[in-house]
Short mmCIF file of C-alpha atoms in Angstrom, two decimals:
data_model
loop_
_atom_site.label_atom_id
_atom_site.label_comp_id
_atom_site.label_asym_id
_atom_site.label_seq_id
_atom_site.Cartn_x
_atom_site.Cartn_y
_atom_site.Cartn_z
CA MET A 1 95.34 91.53 93.30
CA SER A 2 92.33 93.54 94.10
CA GLY A 3 89.15 92.15 92.64
CA GLN A 4 86.64 94.98 93.09
CA THR A 5 86.39 98.69 93.41
CA PRO A 6 85.73 99.88 96.97
CA GLY A 7 82.08 100.60 96.22
CA ALA A 8 81.50 97.10 94.86
CA ARG A 9 83.07 95.17 97.72
CA SER A 10 80.91 93.03 99.97
CA ALA A 11 79.68 94.27 103.34
CA GLY A 12 82.03 91.82 105.00
CA ALA A 13 85.01 93.19 103.11
CA ARG A 14 84.03 96.76 103.97
CA SER A 15 83.75 95.88 107.65
CA ALA A 16 87.16 94.18 107.50
CA GLY A 17 88.59 97.34 105.97
CA ALA A 18 86.95 99.43 108.66
CA ARG A 19 88.82 97.43 111.28
CA ALA A 20 92.13 98.40 109.68
CA ALA A 21 93.41 100.87 112.24
CA GLY A 22 97.10 101.70 112.21
CA PRO A 23 99.47 100.30 109.57
CA VAL A 24 97.98 98.84 106.41
CA LEU A 25 100.74 96.22 106.60
CA SER A 26 102.41 94.96 109.76
CA LEU A 27 104.94 92.17 110.34
CA ARG A 28 105.98 91.18 113.85
CA ASP A 29 108.95 88.86 114.48
CA VAL A 30 108.27 86.99 111.23
CA THR A 31 110.42 83.97 110.48
CA LYS A 32 110.41 81.58 107.53
CA THR A 33 112.49 78.45 107.40
CA TYR A 34 112.97 75.90 104.64
CA GLY A 35 114.48 72.85 106.28
CA ASP A 36 117.64 74.12 107.97
CA VAL A 37 117.67 77.41 106.04
CA GLY A 38 116.33 80.53 107.70
CA ALA A 39 115.06 82.74 104.85
CA LEU A 40 113.57 85.25 107.32
CA ARG A 41 114.95 85.46 110.84
CA GLY A 42 112.68 87.79 112.79
CA VAL A 43 111.41 90.60 110.56
CA THR A 44 109.38 93.42 112.11
CA LEU A 45 108.02 96.08 109.77
CA ASP A 46 105.11 98.52 109.60
CA VAL A 47 103.92 100.24 106.42
CA ALA A 48 101.33 103.00 106.63
CA ALA A 49 98.60 103.56 104.06
CA GLY A 50 99.83 105.68 101.17
CA GLU A 51 103.55 104.98 101.61
CA LEU A 52 105.98 104.33 98.74
CA VAL A 53 108.64 101.94 100.03
CA ALA A 54 111.66 100.26 98.48
CA VAL A 55 112.60 96.89 99.96
CA VAL A 56 116.19 96.47 98.80
CA GLY A 57 118.83 93.81 99.23
CA PRO A 58 121.10 91.38 97.38
CA SER A 59 120.07 87.91 96.25
CA GLY A 60 119.46 85.72 99.27
CA SER A 61 118.65 88.66 101.57
CA GLY A 62 115.08 87.45 102.15
CA LYS A 63 113.25 90.19 100.24
CA SER A 64 111.53 87.79 97.83
CA THR A 65 110.47 85.53 100.70
CA MET A 66 109.03 88.55 102.46
CA LEU A 67 107.19 89.51 99.26
CA ASN A 68 105.56 86.08 99.11
CA ILE A 69 104.49 86.32 102.74
CA VAL A 70 103.19 89.89 102.44
CA GLY A 71 101.31 88.81 99.31
CA THR A 72 99.86 85.83 101.24
CA LEU A 73 101.33 83.45 98.67
CA ASP A 74 103.19 81.76 101.52
CA ARG A 75 102.70 81.56 105.28
CA PRO A 76 105.37 82.42 107.86
CA THR A 77 106.88 79.75 110.07
CA ALA A 78 106.34 82.02 113.07
CA GLY A 79 105.37 85.59 113.80
CA THR A 80 102.36 87.74 112.92
CA VAL A 81 101.36 89.25 109.58
CA THR A 82 98.47 91.73 109.48
CA ILE A 83 97.12 93.12 106.21
CA ALA A 84 94.38 95.77 106.15
CA GLY A 85 93.45 94.83 109.70
CA ASN A 86 93.34 91.08 109.03
CA ASP A 87 95.58 88.62 110.89
CA VAL A 88 96.47 86.21 108.09
CA ALA A 89 97.34 83.39 110.51
CA THR A 90 93.66 83.07 111.44
CA MET A 91 92.43 82.89 107.84
CA THR A 92 91.56 79.87 105.72
CA ASP A 93 93.00 79.46 102.22
CA ASP A 94 89.68 80.66 100.73
CA ALA A 95 89.70 83.72 102.98
CA LEU A 96 93.28 84.47 101.96
CA SER A 97 92.31 84.24 98.28
CA LEU A 98 89.55 86.77 98.94
CA LEU A 99 91.97 89.02 100.82
CA ARG A 100 94.36 88.96 97.85
CA ALA A 101 91.53 89.72 95.44
CA GLN A 102 90.34 92.69 97.47
CA HIS A 103 93.55 94.21 98.82
CA ILE A 104 96.72 93.12 96.98
CA GLY A 105 98.00 93.79 93.46
CA PHE A 106 101.11 92.12 92.01
CA VAL A 107 103.55 93.36 89.37
CA PHE A 108 106.36 91.01 88.34
CA GLN A 109 109.66 91.54 86.54
CA HIS A 110 108.75 89.25 83.65
CA PHE A 111 105.15 90.48 83.25
CA HIS A 112 103.37 87.05 83.27
CA LEU A 113 101.01 88.03 80.46
CA GLN A 114 99.14 85.56 78.26
CA ALA A 115 100.81 85.77 74.86
CA GLY A 116 97.63 84.94 72.93
CA ALA A 117 95.40 87.42 74.76
CA THR A 118 95.01 91.12 74.00
CA ALA A 119 96.10 93.79 76.44
CA ALA A 120 92.45 94.34 77.41
CA GLU A 121 91.92 90.61 77.98
CA ASN A 122 95.07 90.33 80.10
CA VAL A 123 93.96 93.22 82.30
CA ALA A 124 90.37 91.96 82.57
CA ASP A 125 91.77 88.66 83.89
CA GLY A 126 92.76 90.58 87.01
CA LEU A 127 89.06 90.58 87.92
CA LEU A 128 88.28 86.93 87.19
CA TYR A 129 87.82 86.01 90.86
CA SER A 130 85.88 89.12 91.83
CA GLY A 131 82.42 88.02 90.80
CA THR A 132 82.35 90.87 88.27
CA SER A 133 80.44 90.40 85.02
CA ARG A 134 82.36 89.98 81.80
CA SER A 135 81.17 93.30 80.38
CA GLU A 136 82.12 95.13 83.58
CA ARG A 137 85.55 93.46 83.61
CA ARG A 138 86.16 94.73 80.10
CA ARG A 139 84.98 98.24 80.93
CA ARG A 140 87.31 98.44 83.91
CA ALA A 141 90.18 96.95 81.90
CA LEU A 142 89.84 99.67 79.26
CA GLU A 143 89.81 102.33 81.99
CA ALA A 144 92.93 100.82 83.61
CA LEU A 145 94.79 100.70 80.29
CA ASP A 146 93.88 104.31 79.60
CA ARG A 147 95.16 105.19 83.07
CA VAL A 148 98.60 103.75 82.27
CA GLY A 149 98.74 105.43 78.87
CA LEU A 150 97.85 102.42 76.73
CA GLY A 151 94.36 103.29 75.62
CA HIS A 152 95.57 103.01 72.03
CA ARG A 153 97.00 99.50 72.48
CA VAL A 154 94.04 97.62 73.95
CA HIS A 155 93.77 95.16 71.04
CA HIS A 156 97.51 94.41 70.83
CA ARG A 157 98.93 91.14 72.14
CA PRO A 158 102.16 90.92 74.19
CA PRO A 159 104.38 89.97 71.20
CA GLU A 160 103.27 93.24 69.58
CA LEU A 161 104.22 95.35 72.60
CA SER A 162 107.55 96.72 73.80
CA GLY A 163 108.97 95.71 77.18
CA GLY A 164 107.82 98.96 78.76
CA GLU A 165 104.33 98.52 77.31
CA LYS A 166 104.12 94.95 78.62
CA GLN A 167 104.98 96.18 82.10
CA ARG A 168 102.32 98.88 81.82
CA VAL A 169 99.77 96.21 80.91
CA ALA A 170 100.92 94.22 83.96
CA ILE A 171 100.51 97.30 86.16
CA ALA A 172 97.04 97.95 84.72
CA ARG A 173 96.11 94.35 85.54
CA ALA A 174 97.39 94.82 89.08
CA VAL A 175 95.46 98.03 89.75
CA VAL A 176 92.25 97.31 87.81
CA GLY A 177 90.46 96.44 91.05
CA ALA A 178 91.89 99.32 93.15
CA PRO A 179 94.11 97.29 95.54
CA THR A 180 95.07 98.59 98.97
CA ILE A 181 98.68 97.47 98.45
CA LEU A 182 100.64 97.14 95.20
CA LEU A 183 103.64 94.78 95.37
CA ALA A 184 106.10 95.40 92.54
CA ASP A 185 108.83 92.75 92.27
CA GLU A 186 111.80 94.13 90.30
CA PRO A 187 109.37 96.07 88.05
CA THR A 188 112.15 97.72 86.02
CA GLY A 189 114.60 94.81 86.01
CA ALA A 190 113.77 93.58 82.49
CA LEU A 191 113.51 97.06 80.94
CA ASP A 192 115.89 99.51 79.34
CA THR A 193 116.68 102.74 81.19
CA ALA A 194 114.04 104.90 79.51
CA SER A 195 111.27 102.32 79.87
CA GLY A 196 112.27 101.66 83.48
CA ALA A 197 112.10 105.37 84.30
CA ALA A 198 108.63 105.58 82.72
CA VAL A 199 107.37 102.60 84.75
CA LEU A 200 108.81 104.07 87.95
CA ALA A 201 107.08 107.38 87.19
CA LEU A 202 103.82 105.48 86.76
CA LEU A 203 104.25 103.78 90.14
CA ARG A 204 104.85 107.20 91.68
CA ASP A 205 101.64 108.50 90.08
CA LEU A 206 99.67 105.53 91.42
CA ASN A 207 101.10 106.16 94.87
CA ALA A 208 100.20 109.86 94.63
CA SER A 209 96.60 108.80 93.98
CA GLY A 210 96.55 106.86 97.26
CA THR A 211 97.87 103.35 96.54
CA THR A 212 100.40 101.95 99.00
CA VAL A 213 103.33 100.69 96.92
CA LEU A 214 106.16 98.34 97.89
CA VAL A 215 108.93 98.01 95.31
CA ILE A 216 111.15 94.97 95.85
CA THR A 217 114.51 95.47 94.16
CA HIS A 218 118.25 94.86 94.27
CA ASP A 219 118.82 98.21 92.52
CA LEU A 220 120.35 100.58 95.09
CA GLU A 221 119.94 103.60 92.82
CA LEU A 222 116.26 102.93 92.30
CA ALA A 223 115.75 102.37 96.03
CA ALA A 224 117.50 105.62 96.89
CA SER A 225 115.07 107.53 94.65
CA LEU A 226 112.05 106.44 96.72
CA PRO A 227 110.89 108.11 99.94
CA ARG A 228 111.58 105.13 102.23
CA GLN A 229 114.18 102.38 101.97
CA VAL A 230 114.09 99.12 103.92
CA ARG A 231 117.42 97.34 103.50
CA MET A 232 117.51 93.58 104.03
CA ARG A 233 120.40 91.20 104.50
CA ASP A 234 120.57 87.60 105.71
CA GLY A 235 116.84 87.43 106.43
CA LEU A 236 116.78 90.54 108.61
CA VAL A 237 115.90 94.21 108.24
CA GLN A 238 119.35 95.73 108.38
CA GLU A 239 118.25 99.35 108.07
CA ASP A 240 114.97 101.26 107.74
CA SER A 241 115.18 104.90 106.67
CA ALA A 242 111.86 105.60 108.40
CA ALA A 243 113.39 104.65 111.74
CA THR A 244 116.46 106.77 111.00
CA THR A 245 114.29 109.75 110.11
CA ALA A 246 112.18 109.30 113.24
CA ALA A 247 115.28 109.14 115.44
CA THR A 248 116.73 112.28 113.82
CA THR A 249 113.44 114.15 114.29
CA THR A 250 113.24 113.09 117.95
CA ALA A 251 116.84 114.15 118.58
CA ALA A 252 116.21 117.53 116.95
CA ALA A 253 113.06 118.10 119.00
CA LEU A 254 114.91 117.15 122.17
CA ALA A 255 117.73 119.56 121.34
CA VAL A 256 115.23 122.37 120.80
CA SER A 257 113.50 121.52 124.06
CA ILE A 258 116.75 121.51 126.02
CA GLY A 259 117.86 124.74 124.38
CA GLY A 260 114.58 126.44 125.26
CA ALA A 261 114.80 125.29 128.86
CA ARG A 262 118.16 126.92 129.44
#
């Protein structure tokens, strides 16, 4: 997840960000094999800054593998992955850790919160590898919790929080350092309908403020509610609504052009 606010990032990180022309995330012919199993079989995908995208598919479709690769938690067997202008294949493990800290936030279905830590402490942990002082980590944690509507629950521990509140704490932890990309893995899967709707609304608000959000889900209804849907099956992108929209727009423009030329 992101470790620092944009103004606090190092000069090297700022220059890396400045190189990020085009998509904020780009995959080209990405494959991932585990022994004889092809989890990804040639995935090509571009995501522009500020998009809200659902990556949807059944179990075994490859969406979780793609999440791990986009999050730099795993490396592809072949193909190219570029994040915020950085080709991850050329980066050392330490450089990838820094990239995650500065550009990527993670939200998981089962929260992954420390049961014995307060909400504020859990969120502040999102900045542990950023070189930020303890007092500054706490200040930013309180701001992040207020942003997700939990300013009144900062001293509560996970067992004292509802499922929806736990997920909000997890989201606050993910965005405390202003990541370029937020990866949300089944963020509503462990929640009731009302709590899930509230979390989805929060992700929409974060996206409206400029964060690029990828929601990985098997929930077709949730996916259909988001502006772009990337459908995966058998390790491949089966359908991308952005491509469908682009083709429809091109066809419409062509029809207008032909009509005007008559």
